[in-house]
């Protein structure tokens, strides 16, 4: 295996990347190799779809499959090798269909179909043993000697950015929101990867195109979430358990959460959110369920301890899953793209068995002392008080905004983000999103003129909400987003964060601070481009970074 | 106190201190580390590990649990070994097999007891609701439980035959021994509604989920139970890998659970079952011989090396390991659980 897609990838002085029997995330070499092959076959699907689209022919089911297939390969999503053997066979069949689509379209247009090569012509074996012998043909760093390190790094940026786009677009799609422009961009990028494009400038342009597609994906997801469940409103959420039977729902998929709430209605079962599911409490149609009882635990990397102590079933609807420990392996369920060999998977959105498990398990024996936090400051909620915010900025009551958001992780350097939030001066407002907030979201930040100083905007994809707010505020002040008294302090871990970063760059947002480390797949030359062209900065020391941000704004 | 460091098969290091008057198993438990074990008196071999360095003394044990060759190679039984120096041990199990909480102790009610072929019975127990565990029957397919008779007079370990479930049901197949304390109870005194004390689940004879190889189960008599549990679990998960079951008994009338096997074939259409009777005393159309003989025949024409799961008396395990070796199945792809009559 070779994988360096996430922030916690193995790093030494000589090289970076997980290349042993198991990655740092727990993904074994077999699964990693099969994931590479699946993505490679998907590149082949993309080649045909891209060519067909030039001739006016499309296959939306094939596009949908690509979203799902890519989503399964994100960090901490699917670790089940057998599932990838199935997906590769399915991808191969879909590629045949895409091929026929293209060739028919070409002939109909009176042209001779081109013979596409590379992934389009790759013949995957029909069994695991055979596939594993083919892994080197699909490896991320194959042909590094020919392409050059910078091109390999830029291609990795595209591949991982694509994963983020696909994950968000998949979430939006399951709630009925799709954008043809996203599919066109995904196909274009897959075709470019398949062609072994090696011009770094061309590749970086493609990465920015993906950033724009990701903005569309986040917009679609925002439309899907708010369209289905209403616009988030500020909501007080209990973060301590209540006596009684309990289910814990983790991941990002609000549709699955809704199905679980329906399956447990009037059964005396309390449903708790975990990790990135926290924002669910702020959606009117979800919080209308009285048994959506509260939020339990912290960010994903604490799950092995927290899940072991949770007295009911646990459902993982998307990342981040880490190896289920024996103490809870029998009562954790996966859904959607998630999987772990030997863990029960719910493929049909029928969560009756989870309700049954909750009733068979002990639940919480007693109420814990009540403690709450306030969330739900999405774009509507913030823009609803825009006048107040603008006045506070004009009067000097609010000196600066910090968006401290993104993923959490286990790396020690991540205390930077809690230090940053805690040290930010009292006349600054902290916007947050993603699961990185668990490092500080139970701290008391107080208020400014009645406005809370900490505004939780939602999941990582609600970066869209933050961008809408920033754009509106910039309009109100008659300046560009980069001229706002706003600094972005981003923590990244997996590929959705990579896609969000591409979106920020594509929209021209400058001076983003990123950490705890820079992606291992970016070469020094690529980092130099990000620094020079986009003003991206690695994080430093929280106090000095705060001072520097305030000095820039002053 | 000596320092003990145990390296698991998947590379995790588990460290604890050991007083020289404690067995290593007890020393680990003092540190809230519950290592795989079963009889805890040197009889079963469930706690066998190999010693990379250091000295121990071994209290008395059965050669079934630890052969002379194994002992010479450095293997020890955690339940019989006391440290005499710092120790470095290597375990044949993954970190996931190690418990960091005590083995659950619960109560269950006998809800069904019926013959299962000649000389064996099928038992069904229902867990009572419990403040710590609820009523769920949570275990890993292939594990066993230890039952204590209502009067506390005897304890025996038996593999579960059903898959984990939320109803709290435990199903067991038990061979009746001529003068066994538990067998006597089942034969003479057991009544529906009896309450039994259950300690479990325990055991590491479970599916290796990290492997993608076909799974072949070779079992003798009530050694069928853990294989049924694992196959039922695979059926519930719609596992699509090739799998085979070689189920052997001595005489035709000893066959049991054939209805369960038929249902399994429906849930796992790829499952190939070979029923083996060693000495059929009546007309017998399927395999005549031991399940290991059937296994050896099938291995000779296998296109893909399977993982072998063997359960039954020690002789069956030894023969299955030999057949696997002869066919080139690596030693660490053969998983086994010995049944010893008590």
CSV table of C-alpha atoms in Angstrom, one decimal, chain A residues 1-6 9-10 16-19 23 25 27 32 35-36 73 75 140 160 163 495:
chain,number,residue,atom,x,y,z
A,1,UNK,CA,0.0,0.0,0.0
A,2,UNK,CA,0.9,3.6,-0.3
A,3,UNK,CA,-1.4,6.3,1.0
A,4,UNK,CA,-0.8,9.8,2.1
A,5,UNK,CA,-4.2,11.4,1.7
A,6,UNK,CA,-4.9,12.4,5.3
A,9,UNK,CA,-0.2,9.9,7.5
A,10,UNK,CA,3.1,8.5,8.6
A,16,UNK,CA,5.8,10.7,4.1
A,17,UNK,CA,3.1,8.2,3.5
A,18,UNK,CA,1.7,5.0,5.0
A,19,UNK,CA,3.4,2.1,3.2
A,23,UNK,CA,-2.0,2.8,7.6
A,25,UNK,CA,-5.9,5.1,10.2
A,27,UNK,CA,-6.7,0.7,6.9
A,32,UNK,CA,-5.7,0.4,0.5
A,35,UNK,CA,-9.3,1.4,-3.1
A,36,UNK,CA,-6.6,2.5,-5.5
A,73,UNK,CA,-12.3,5.8,-0.1
A,75,UNK,CA,-10.2,8.5,5.4
A,140,UNK,CA,-1.1,6.9,-6.6
A,160,UNK,CA,-8.2,14.1,-2.9
A,163,UNK,CA,-13.0,12.8,-3.0
A,495,UNK,CA,-10.2,15.1,2.0
